[in-house]
Coordinates of C-alpha atoms and ligand atoms in Angstrom, one line a residue:
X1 CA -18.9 -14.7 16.4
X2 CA -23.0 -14.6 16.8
X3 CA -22.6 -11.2 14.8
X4 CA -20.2 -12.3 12.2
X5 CA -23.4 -14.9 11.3
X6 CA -25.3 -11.8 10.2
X7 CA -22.9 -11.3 7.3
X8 CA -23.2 -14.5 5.8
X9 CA -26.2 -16.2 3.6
X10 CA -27.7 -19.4 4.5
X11 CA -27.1 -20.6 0.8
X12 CA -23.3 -20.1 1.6
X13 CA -22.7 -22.9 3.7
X14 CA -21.8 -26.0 2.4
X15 CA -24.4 -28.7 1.7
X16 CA -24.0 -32.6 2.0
X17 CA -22.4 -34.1 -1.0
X18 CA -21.3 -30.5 -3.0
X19 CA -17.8 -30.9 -0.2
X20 CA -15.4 -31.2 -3.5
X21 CA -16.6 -28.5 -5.5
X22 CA -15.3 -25.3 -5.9
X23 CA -17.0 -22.4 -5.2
X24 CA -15.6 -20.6 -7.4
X25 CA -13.6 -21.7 -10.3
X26 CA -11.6 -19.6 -12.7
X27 CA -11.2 -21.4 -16.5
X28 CA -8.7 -20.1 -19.1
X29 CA -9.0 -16.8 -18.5
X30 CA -7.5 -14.0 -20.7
X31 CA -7.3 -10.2 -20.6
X32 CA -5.4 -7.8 -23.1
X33 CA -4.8 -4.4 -22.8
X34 CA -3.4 -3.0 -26.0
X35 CA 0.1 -4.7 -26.3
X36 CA 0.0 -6.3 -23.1
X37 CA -1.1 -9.9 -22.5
X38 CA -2.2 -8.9 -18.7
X39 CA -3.9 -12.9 -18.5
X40 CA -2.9 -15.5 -20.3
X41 CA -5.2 -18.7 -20.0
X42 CA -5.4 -18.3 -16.2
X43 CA -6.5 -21.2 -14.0
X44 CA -8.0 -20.5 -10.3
X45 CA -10.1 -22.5 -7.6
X46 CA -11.3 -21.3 -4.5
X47 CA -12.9 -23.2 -1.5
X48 CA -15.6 -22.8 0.5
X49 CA -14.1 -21.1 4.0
X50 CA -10.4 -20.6 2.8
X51 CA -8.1 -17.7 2.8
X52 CA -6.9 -17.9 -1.3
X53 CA -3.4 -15.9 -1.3
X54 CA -2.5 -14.9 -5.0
X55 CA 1.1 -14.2 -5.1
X56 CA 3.1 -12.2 -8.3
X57 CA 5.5 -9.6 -9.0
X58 CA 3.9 -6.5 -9.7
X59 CA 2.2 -6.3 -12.9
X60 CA 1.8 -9.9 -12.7
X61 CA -2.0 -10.0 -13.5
X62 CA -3.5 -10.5 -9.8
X63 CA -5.8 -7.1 -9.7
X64 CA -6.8 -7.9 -13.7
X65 CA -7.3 -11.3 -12.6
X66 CA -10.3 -10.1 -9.6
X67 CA -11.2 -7.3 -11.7
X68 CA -12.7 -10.5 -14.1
X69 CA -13.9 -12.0 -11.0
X70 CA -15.8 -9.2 -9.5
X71 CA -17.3 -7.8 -12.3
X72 CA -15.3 -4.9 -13.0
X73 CA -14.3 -6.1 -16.4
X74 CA -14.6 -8.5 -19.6
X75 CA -12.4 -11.1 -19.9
X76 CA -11.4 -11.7 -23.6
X77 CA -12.2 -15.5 -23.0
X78 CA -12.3 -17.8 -20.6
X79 CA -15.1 -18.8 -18.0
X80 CA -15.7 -18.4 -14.3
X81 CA -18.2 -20.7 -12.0
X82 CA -20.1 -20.3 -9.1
X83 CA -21.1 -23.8 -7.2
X84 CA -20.5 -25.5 -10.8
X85 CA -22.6 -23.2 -12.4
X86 CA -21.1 -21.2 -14.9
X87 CA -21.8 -17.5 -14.3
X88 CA -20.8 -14.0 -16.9
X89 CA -21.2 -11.0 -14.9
X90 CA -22.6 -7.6 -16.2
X91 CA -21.1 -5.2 -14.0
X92 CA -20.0 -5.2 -10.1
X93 CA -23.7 -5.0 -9.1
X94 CA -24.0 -8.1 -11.2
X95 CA -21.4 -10.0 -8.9
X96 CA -22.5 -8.7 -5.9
X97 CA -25.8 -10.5 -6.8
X98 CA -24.2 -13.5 -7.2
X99 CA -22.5 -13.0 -3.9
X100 CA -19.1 -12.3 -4.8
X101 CA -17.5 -8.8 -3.6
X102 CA -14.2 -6.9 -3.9
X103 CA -12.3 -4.0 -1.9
X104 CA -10.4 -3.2 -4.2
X105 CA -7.0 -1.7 -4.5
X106 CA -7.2 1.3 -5.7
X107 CA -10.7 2.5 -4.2
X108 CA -13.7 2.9 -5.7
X109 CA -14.8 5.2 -2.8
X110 CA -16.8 8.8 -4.0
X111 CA -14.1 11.2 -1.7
X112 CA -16.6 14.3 -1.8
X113 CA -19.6 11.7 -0.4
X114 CA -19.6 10.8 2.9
X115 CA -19.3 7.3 4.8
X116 CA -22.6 6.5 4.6
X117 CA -23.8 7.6 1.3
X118 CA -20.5 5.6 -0.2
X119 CA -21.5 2.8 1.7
X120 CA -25.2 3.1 0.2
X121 CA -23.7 3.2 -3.4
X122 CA -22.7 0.2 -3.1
X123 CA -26.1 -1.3 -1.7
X124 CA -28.9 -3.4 -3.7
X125 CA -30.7 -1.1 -5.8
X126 CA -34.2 -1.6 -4.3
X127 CA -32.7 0.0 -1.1
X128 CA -32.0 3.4 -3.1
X129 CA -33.8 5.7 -1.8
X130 CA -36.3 4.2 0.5
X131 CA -34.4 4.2 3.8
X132 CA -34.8 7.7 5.7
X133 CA -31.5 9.3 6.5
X134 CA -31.4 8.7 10.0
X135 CA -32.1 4.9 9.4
X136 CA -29.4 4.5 6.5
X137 CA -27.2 6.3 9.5
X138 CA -27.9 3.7 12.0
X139 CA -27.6 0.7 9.7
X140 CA -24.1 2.2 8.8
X141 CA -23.3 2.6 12.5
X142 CA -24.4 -0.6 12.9
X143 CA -22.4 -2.1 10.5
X144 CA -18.9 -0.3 10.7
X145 CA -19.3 -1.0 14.9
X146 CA -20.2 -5.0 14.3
X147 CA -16.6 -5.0 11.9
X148 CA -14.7 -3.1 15.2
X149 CA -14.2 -0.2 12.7
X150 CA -14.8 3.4 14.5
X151 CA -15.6 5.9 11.8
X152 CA -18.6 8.4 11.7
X153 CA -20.9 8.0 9.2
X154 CA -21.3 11.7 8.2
X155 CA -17.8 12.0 7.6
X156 CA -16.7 13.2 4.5
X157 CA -14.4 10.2 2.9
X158 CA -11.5 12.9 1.5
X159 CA -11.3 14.1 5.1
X160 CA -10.6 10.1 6.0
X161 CA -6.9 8.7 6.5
X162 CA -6.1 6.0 3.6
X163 CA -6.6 3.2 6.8
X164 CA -9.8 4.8 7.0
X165 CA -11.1 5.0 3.7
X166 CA -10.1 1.0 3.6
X167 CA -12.2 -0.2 6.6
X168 CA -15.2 1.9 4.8
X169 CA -14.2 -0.5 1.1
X170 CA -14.3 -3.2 3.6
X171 CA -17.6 -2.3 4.8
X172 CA -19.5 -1.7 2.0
X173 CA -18.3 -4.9 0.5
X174 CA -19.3 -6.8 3.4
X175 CA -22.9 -5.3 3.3
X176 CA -23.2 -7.0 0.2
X177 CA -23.2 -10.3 2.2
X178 CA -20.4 -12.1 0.0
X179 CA -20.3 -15.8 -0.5
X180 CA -16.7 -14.7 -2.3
X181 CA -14.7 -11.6 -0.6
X182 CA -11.9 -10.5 -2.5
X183 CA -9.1 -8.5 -0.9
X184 CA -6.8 -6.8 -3.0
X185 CA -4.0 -5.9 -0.6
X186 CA -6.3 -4.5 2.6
X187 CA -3.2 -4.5 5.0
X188 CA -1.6 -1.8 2.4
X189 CA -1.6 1.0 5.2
X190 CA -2.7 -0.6 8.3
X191 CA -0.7 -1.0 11.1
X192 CA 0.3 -4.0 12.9
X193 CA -2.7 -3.2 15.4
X194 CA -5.2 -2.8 12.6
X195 CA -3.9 -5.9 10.3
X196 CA -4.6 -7.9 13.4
X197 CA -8.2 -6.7 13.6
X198 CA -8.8 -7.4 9.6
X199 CA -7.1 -11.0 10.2
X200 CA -9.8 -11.7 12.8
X201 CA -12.7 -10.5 10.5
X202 CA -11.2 -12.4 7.9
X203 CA -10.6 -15.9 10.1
X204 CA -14.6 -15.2 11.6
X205 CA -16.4 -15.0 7.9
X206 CA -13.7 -17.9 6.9
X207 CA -15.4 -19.6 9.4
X208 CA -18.5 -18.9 8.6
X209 CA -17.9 -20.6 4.7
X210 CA -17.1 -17.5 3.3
X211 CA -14.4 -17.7 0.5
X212 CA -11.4 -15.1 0.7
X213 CA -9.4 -14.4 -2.5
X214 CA -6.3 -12.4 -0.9
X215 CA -3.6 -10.4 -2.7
X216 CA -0.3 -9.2 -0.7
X217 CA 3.0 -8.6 -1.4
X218 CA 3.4 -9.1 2.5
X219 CA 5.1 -12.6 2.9
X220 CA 4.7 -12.1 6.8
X221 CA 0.8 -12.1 6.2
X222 CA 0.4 -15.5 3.9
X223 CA 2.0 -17.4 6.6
X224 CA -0.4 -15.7 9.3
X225 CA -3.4 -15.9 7.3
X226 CA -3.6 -17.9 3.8
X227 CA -4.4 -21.5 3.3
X228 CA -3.0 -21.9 0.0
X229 CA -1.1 -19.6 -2.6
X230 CA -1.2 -19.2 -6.2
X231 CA 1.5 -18.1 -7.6
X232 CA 1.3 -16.3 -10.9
X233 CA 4.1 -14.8 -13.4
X234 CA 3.5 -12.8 -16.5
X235 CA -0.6 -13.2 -16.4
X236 CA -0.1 -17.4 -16.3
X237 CA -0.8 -19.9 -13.5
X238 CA 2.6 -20.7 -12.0
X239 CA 1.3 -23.7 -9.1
X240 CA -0.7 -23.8 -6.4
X241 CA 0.6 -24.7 -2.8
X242 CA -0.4 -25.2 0.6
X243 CA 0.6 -22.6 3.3
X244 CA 1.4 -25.0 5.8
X245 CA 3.9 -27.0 3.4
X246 CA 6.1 -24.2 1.4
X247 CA 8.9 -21.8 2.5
X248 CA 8.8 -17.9 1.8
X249 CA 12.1 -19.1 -0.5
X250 CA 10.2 -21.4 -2.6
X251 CA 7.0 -19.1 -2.6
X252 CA 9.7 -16.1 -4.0
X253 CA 11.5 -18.6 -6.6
X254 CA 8.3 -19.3 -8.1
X255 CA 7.0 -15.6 -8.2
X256 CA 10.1 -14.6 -10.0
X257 CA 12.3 -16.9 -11.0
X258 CA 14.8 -16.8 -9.5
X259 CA 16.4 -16.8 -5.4
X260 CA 17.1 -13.7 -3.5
X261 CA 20.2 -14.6 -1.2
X262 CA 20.0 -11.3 0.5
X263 CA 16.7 -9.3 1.0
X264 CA 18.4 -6.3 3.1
X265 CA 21.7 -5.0 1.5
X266 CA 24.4 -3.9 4.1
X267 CA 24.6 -0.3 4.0
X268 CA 27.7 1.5 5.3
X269 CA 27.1 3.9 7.6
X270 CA 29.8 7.2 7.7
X271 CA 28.1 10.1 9.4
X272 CA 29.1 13.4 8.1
X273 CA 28.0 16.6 8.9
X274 CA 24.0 17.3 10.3
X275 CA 21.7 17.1 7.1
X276 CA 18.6 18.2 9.0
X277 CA 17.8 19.4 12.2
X278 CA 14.2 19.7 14.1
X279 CA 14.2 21.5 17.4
X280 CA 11.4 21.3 19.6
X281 CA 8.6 20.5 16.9
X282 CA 4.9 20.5 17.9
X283 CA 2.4 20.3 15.2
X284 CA -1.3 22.4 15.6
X285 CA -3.0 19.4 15.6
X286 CA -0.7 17.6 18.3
X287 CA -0.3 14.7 16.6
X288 CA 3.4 15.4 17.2
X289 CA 4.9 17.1 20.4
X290 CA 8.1 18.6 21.4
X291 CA 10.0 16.5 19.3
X292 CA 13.8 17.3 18.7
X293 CA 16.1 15.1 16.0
X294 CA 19.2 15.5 13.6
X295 CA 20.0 13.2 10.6
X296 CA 23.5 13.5 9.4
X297 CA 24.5 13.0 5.6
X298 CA 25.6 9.3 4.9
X299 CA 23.3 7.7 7.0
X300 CA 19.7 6.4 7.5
X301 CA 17.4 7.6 10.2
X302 CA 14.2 5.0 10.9
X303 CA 10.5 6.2 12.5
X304 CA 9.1 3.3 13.7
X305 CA 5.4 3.2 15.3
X306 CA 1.9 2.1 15.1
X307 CA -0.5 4.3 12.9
X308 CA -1.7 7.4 13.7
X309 CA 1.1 7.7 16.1
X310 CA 2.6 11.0 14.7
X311 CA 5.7 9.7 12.5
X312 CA 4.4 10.7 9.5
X313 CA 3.2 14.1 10.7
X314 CA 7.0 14.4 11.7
X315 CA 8.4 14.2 8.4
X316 CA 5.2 16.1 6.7
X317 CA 5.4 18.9 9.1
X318 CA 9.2 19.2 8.4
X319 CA 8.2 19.5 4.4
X320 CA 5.5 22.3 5.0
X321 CA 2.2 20.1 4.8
X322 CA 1.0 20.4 8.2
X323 CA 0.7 23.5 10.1
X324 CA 2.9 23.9 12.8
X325 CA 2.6 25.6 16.2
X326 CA 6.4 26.0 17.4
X327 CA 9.8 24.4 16.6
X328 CA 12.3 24.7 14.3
X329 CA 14.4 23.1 11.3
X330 CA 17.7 23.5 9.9
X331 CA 19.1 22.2 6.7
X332 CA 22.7 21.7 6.6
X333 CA 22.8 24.4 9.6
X334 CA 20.7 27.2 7.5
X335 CA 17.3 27.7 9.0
X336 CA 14.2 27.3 7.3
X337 CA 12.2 30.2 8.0
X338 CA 9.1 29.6 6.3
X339 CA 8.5 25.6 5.5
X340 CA 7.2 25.1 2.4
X341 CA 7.0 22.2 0.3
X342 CA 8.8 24.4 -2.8
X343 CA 11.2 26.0 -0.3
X344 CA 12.3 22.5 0.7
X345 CA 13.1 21.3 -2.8
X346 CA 15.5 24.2 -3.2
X347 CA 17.1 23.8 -0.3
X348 CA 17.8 20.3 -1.7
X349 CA 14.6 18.3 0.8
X350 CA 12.2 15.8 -1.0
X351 CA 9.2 14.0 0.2
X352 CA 7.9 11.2 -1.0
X353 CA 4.5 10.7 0.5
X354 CA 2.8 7.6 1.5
X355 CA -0.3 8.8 -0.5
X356 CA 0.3 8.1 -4.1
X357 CA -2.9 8.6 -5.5
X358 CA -3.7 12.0 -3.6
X359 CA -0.1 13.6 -3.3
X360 CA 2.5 11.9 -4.9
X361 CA 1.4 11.7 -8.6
X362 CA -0.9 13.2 -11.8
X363 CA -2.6 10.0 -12.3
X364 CA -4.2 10.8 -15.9
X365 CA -1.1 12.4 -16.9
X366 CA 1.4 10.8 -19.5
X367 CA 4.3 9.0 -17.2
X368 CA 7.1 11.2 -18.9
X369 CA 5.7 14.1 -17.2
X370 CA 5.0 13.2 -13.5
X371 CA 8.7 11.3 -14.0
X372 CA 10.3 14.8 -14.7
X373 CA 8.2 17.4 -12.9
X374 CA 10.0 17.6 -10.0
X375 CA 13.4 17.8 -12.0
X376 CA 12.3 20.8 -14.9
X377 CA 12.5 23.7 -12.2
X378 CA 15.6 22.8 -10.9
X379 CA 17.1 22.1 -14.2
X380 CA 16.8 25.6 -15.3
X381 CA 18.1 26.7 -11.8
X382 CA 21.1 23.9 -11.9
X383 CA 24.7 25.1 -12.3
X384 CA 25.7 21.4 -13.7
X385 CA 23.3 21.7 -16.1
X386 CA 22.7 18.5 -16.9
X387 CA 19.2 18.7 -15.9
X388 CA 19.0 21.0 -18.3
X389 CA 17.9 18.1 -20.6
X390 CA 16.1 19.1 -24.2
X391 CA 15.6 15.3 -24.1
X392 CA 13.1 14.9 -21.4
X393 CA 12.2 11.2 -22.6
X394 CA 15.8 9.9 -22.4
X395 CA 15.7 11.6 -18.7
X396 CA 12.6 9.9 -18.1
X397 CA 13.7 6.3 -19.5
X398 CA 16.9 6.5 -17.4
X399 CA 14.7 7.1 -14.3
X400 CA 12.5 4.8 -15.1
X401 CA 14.8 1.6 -16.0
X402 CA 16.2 2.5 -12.9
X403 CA 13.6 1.8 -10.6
X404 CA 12.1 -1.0 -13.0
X405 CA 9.0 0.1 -14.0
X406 CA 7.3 -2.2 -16.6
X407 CA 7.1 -1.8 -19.0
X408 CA 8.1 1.7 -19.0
X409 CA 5.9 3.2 -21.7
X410 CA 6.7 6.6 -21.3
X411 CA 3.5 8.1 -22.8
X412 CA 0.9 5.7 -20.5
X413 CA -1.3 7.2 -17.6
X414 CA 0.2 6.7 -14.8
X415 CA -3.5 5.5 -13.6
X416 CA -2.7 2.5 -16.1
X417 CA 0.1 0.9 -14.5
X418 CA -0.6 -1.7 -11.9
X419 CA -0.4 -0.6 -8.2
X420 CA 3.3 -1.3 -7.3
X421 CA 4.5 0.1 -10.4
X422 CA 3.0 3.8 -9.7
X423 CA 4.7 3.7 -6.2
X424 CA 7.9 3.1 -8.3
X425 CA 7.1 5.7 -10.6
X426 CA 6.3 8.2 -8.1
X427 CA 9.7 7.2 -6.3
X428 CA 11.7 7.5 -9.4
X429 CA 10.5 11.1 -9.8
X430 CA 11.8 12.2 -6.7
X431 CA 15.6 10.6 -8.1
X432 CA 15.5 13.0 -10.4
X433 CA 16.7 16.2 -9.2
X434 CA 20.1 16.8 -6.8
X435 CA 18.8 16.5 -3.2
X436 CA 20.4 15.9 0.0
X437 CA 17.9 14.8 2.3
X438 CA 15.4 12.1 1.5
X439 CA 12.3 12.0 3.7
X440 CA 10.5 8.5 2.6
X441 CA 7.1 7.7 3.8
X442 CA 6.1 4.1 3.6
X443 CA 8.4 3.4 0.3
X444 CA 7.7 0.3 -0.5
X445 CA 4.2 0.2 0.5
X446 CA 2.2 -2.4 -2.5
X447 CA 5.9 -3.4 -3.9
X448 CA 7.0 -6.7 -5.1
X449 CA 9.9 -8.6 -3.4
X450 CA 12.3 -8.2 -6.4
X451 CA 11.2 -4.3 -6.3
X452 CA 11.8 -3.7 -2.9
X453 CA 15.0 -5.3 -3.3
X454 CA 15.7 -2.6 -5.9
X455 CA 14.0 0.4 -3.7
X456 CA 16.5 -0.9 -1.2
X457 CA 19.5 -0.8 -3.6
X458 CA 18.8 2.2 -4.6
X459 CA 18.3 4.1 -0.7
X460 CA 21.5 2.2 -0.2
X461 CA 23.3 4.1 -3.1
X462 CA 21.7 7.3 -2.4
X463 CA 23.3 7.6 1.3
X464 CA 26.7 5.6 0.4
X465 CA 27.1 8.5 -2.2
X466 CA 26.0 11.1 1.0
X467 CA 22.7 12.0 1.4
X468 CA 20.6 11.8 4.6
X469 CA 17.7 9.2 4.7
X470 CA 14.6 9.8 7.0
X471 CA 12.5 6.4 6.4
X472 CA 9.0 6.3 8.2
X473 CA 7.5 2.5 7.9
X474 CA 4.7 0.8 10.1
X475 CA 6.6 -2.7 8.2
X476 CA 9.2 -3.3 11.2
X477 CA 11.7 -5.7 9.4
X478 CA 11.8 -2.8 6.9
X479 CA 12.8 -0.2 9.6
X480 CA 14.7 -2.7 11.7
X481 CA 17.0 -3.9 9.0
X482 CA 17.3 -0.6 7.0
X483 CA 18.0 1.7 9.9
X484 CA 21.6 3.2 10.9
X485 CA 19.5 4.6 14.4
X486 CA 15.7 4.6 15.1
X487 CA 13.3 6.6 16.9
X488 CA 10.2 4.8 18.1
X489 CA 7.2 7.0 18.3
X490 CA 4.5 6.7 20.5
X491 CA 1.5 9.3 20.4
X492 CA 3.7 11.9 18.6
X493 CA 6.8 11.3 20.9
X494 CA 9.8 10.0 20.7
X495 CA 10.1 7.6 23.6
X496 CA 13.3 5.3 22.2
X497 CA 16.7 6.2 19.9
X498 CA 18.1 3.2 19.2
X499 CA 21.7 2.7 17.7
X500 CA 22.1 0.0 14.7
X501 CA 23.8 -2.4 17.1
X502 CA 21.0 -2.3 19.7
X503 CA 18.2 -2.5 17.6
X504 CA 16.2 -5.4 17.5
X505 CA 12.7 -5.8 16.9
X506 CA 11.3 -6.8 20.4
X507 CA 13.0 -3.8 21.9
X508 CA 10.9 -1.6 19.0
X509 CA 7.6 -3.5 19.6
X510 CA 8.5 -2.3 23.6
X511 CA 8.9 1.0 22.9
X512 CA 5.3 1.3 20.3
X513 CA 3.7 -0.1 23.8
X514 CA 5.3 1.5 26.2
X515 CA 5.8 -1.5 28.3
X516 CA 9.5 -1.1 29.2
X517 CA 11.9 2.0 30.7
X518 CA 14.9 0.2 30.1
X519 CA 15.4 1.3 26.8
X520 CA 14.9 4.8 27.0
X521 CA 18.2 5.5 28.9
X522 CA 19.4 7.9 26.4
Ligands
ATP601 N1 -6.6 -0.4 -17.7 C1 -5.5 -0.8 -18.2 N2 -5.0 -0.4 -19.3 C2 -3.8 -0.8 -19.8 N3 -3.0 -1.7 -19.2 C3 -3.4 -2.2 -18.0 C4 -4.7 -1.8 -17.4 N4 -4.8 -2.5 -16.3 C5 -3.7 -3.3 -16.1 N5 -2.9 -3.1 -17.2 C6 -1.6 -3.8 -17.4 O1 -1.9 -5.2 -17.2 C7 -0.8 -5.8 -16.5 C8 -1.3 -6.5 -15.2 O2 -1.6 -5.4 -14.3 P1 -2.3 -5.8 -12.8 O3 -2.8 -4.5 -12.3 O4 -3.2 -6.9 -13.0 O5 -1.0 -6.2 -12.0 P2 -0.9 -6.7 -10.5 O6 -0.4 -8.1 -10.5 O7 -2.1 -6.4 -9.8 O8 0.3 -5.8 -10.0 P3 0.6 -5.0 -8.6 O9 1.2 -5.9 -7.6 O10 1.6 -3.9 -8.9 O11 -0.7 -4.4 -8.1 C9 0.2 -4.7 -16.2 O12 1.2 -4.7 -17.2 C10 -0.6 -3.4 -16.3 O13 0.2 -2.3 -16.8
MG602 MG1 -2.6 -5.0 -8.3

């Protein structure tokens, strides 16, 4: 507690007589980009020392909306007050001066700079260049060991893991020393473990009078950590509730509009013959050990664990992207001599990586293209040929519809559509060509409810028509509910297989602690 006081101003607590006004307070707001209203007159107030969830489908307005409140960008009107004070801001730097900083969602993090030059990026400019390396290291030290995060400062960000890369956002916005800390989704790819950590940081500067704007898609998360909500639908203000006095139902009928009566879909499970098969599989790094598994066609195969636990070094060691020092794997009882990524995709294997921005998709290329990338090769390899499409925008717009994106404008950057709707572009492009074995990594990571509901639909259809599903997730009802069986991996082993009747997720949470024997009597 005595070092959370460091982060905080003096001017941020609240003085005698200012108790009712807002800290912050967001007036008819509203943002266009091209044809799209992304804010429409948008209302917003945020307390001294509260956790502020916004709440929308994706695409809703929520990372235009902090954009306008950090700095990042113009609003077309519209006004924004700090203390009662109305307050335009230049740039980021500008906010940060007026106390108010964002990590936001899609980094802003230099990858070929390391920790501590990235952090110093984002300091005041009078420190540029006046602090001698090894005293800019031991203020970063300092700092990332006072948040509980355990990164070296000379470490070069692109070598980071996403988790990483967020703690370092995190710190260099809390350098800043925010009176207003915006989070756009910071839980995104932490673990259970690590969301707990960031909760605590988050309830010790709440406590401080810090005010926290939060954005999730997590509904677990508003109940464990927001105050109030505002909900938001097409760039408008929808309501604003109180945490402690709404259901997830209502929260989800004002989001989209309507009820969802069933989140999880039922999904038959009629095992055929072995899709994939790894025998004995230790990676060079030994982030996964010994580890032996089949998936047969027709059903779904879960990996649940904490982070950094090895499950998604299974499945990327399987596909070719991390070296490996012994094992083997079999597709449909052919071995695959030499594992590589393109190899895989023949032999009818896709990937779809937890990393959209780094492996999953050509941001700054037109959507069209990263929708039917994967598909072309095979197309011209296809017997069927109706891959063989001249018509690679009707291809693209059937993919597309499919998984929702909107609005699907087939010629947009990818880097232009909001977060949740490049995770559904970049699964739609792995729909496209004929494949037997799915190997998901975190697939509905940043997804709105009705989305997921859609991503679920759509795995459901995929293994009711046949294919094997290998799903990874650190989001345990996700796993729990999805899964036919499920391995629980702990430090790169498989210490549980659990059958769909058995599984529960107490007997998971056991197995990612290791505090019980009973269930590994396989
Ligand atoms: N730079 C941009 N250029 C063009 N359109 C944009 C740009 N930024 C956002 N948009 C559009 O504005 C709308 C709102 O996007 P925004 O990123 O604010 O949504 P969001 O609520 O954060 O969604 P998500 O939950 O998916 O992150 C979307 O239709 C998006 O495509
Ligand atoms: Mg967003």
């Amino acid at each position: 507690m005595a070092a959370a006081a460091t982060l905080v101003k003096e001017s941020s607590m609240t003085k005698p007589g200012d108790a009712a006004m807002p800290l912050l307070a967001v007036t008819g707001i509203s943002k266009r980009f091209g044809v799209v209203q992304a804010l429409d007159t948008m209302n917003f107030d945020l307390k001294r020392g509260e956790v502020h969830v916004i709440f929308g489908e994706n695409g809703a307005g929520k990372s235009t909306l902090i954009n306008v409140i950090a700095g990042a960008i113009q609003p077309d009107q519209g006004s924004l007050a700090i203390d009662g004070k109305d307050v335009r801001f230049r740039d980021v730097q500008d906010a940060r001066r007026h106390g108010v900083a964002a990590m936001f969602q899609e980094f802003s993090l230099a990858p070929h700079l390391s920790v501590e030059e990235n952090i110093f990026l984002g300091a005041e400019p009078n420190n540029r260049g006046f602090l001698k390396i090894a005293e800019r290291r031991a203020r970063v030290r300092d700092a990332l060991t006072r948040f509980g995060f355990s990164i070296e400062p000379k470490a070069m960000v692109a070598r980071l893991s996403r988790a990483e890369q967020q703690m370092v956002e995190m710190t260099k916005a809390l350098l800043t020393d925010p009176q207003v800390l915006i989070l756009d989704e910071p839980t995104a790819s932490l673990s259970q473990k690590e969301t707990e950590s960031m909760f605590g940081l988050v309830r010790q500067l709440c406590a401080q009078g810090v005010g926290i704007i939060y954005i999730t898609h997590r509904m677990k998360e508003i109940e464990a950590i927001g105050d109030r909500v505002t909900i938001m639908r097409d760039g408008r203000f929808v309501k604003t509730v109180d945490v402690a006095t709404t259901t997830q139902r209502s929260l989800v009928e004002l989001m989209t509009g309507r009820s969802f009566e069933k989140f999880y879909p039922e999904i038959a499970h009629v095992p055929g013959d072995v899709a994939l098969e790894v025998k004995n599989l230790t990676t060079m790094n030994g982030c996964v050990s010994n580890v032996s598994f089949a998936v047969r066609s027709g059903e779904i195969l879960g990996l649940a664990g904490l982070v950094g636990c090895g499950k998604s070094e299974m499945i990327r060691s399987i596909f070719g992207l991390e070296p490996v020092r012994s094992g083997t794997v079999e597709v449909n009882g052919k071995s695959v001599p030499v594992r590589s990524p393109a190899r895989l995709l023949e032999m009818g294997v896709a990937y779809i990586p937890s990393d959209r921005r780094n492996e999953g998709l050509m941001l700054l290329r037109p959507t069209r293209e990263n929708l039917t990338l994967s598909s072309l090769g095979q197309a011209e390899l296809s017997r069927s040929g109706w891959l063989k499409t001249a018509n690679e925008r009707s291809f693209a717009t059937r993919l597309g519809e499919r998984l929702r994106v909107r609005p699907l404008e087939l010629d947009k950057p990818v880097v232009k559509y909001s977060g949740g709707n490049q995770q559904k572009i970049m699964i739609a492009k792995a729909m496209g060509r004929e494949t037997r074995v799915f190997l998901f990594d975190e697939p509905t990571v940043g997804i709105d409810v009705s989305a997921r509901v859609e991503v679920y639909g759509f795995i459901k259809d995929l293994v009711e028509a046949g294919a094997a599903v290998i799903i990874v997730s650190s989001d345990l009802p996700e796993v729990v509910n999805l899964s036919h069986r499920l391995l629980v991996v702990r430090s790169g082993e498989v210490v549980d297989q659990i059958d769909k009747a058995e599984i529960s997720e107490g007997r998971v949470l056991h197995g990612f602690f290791g505090t019980t024997n009973e269930a590994s009597s396989h």
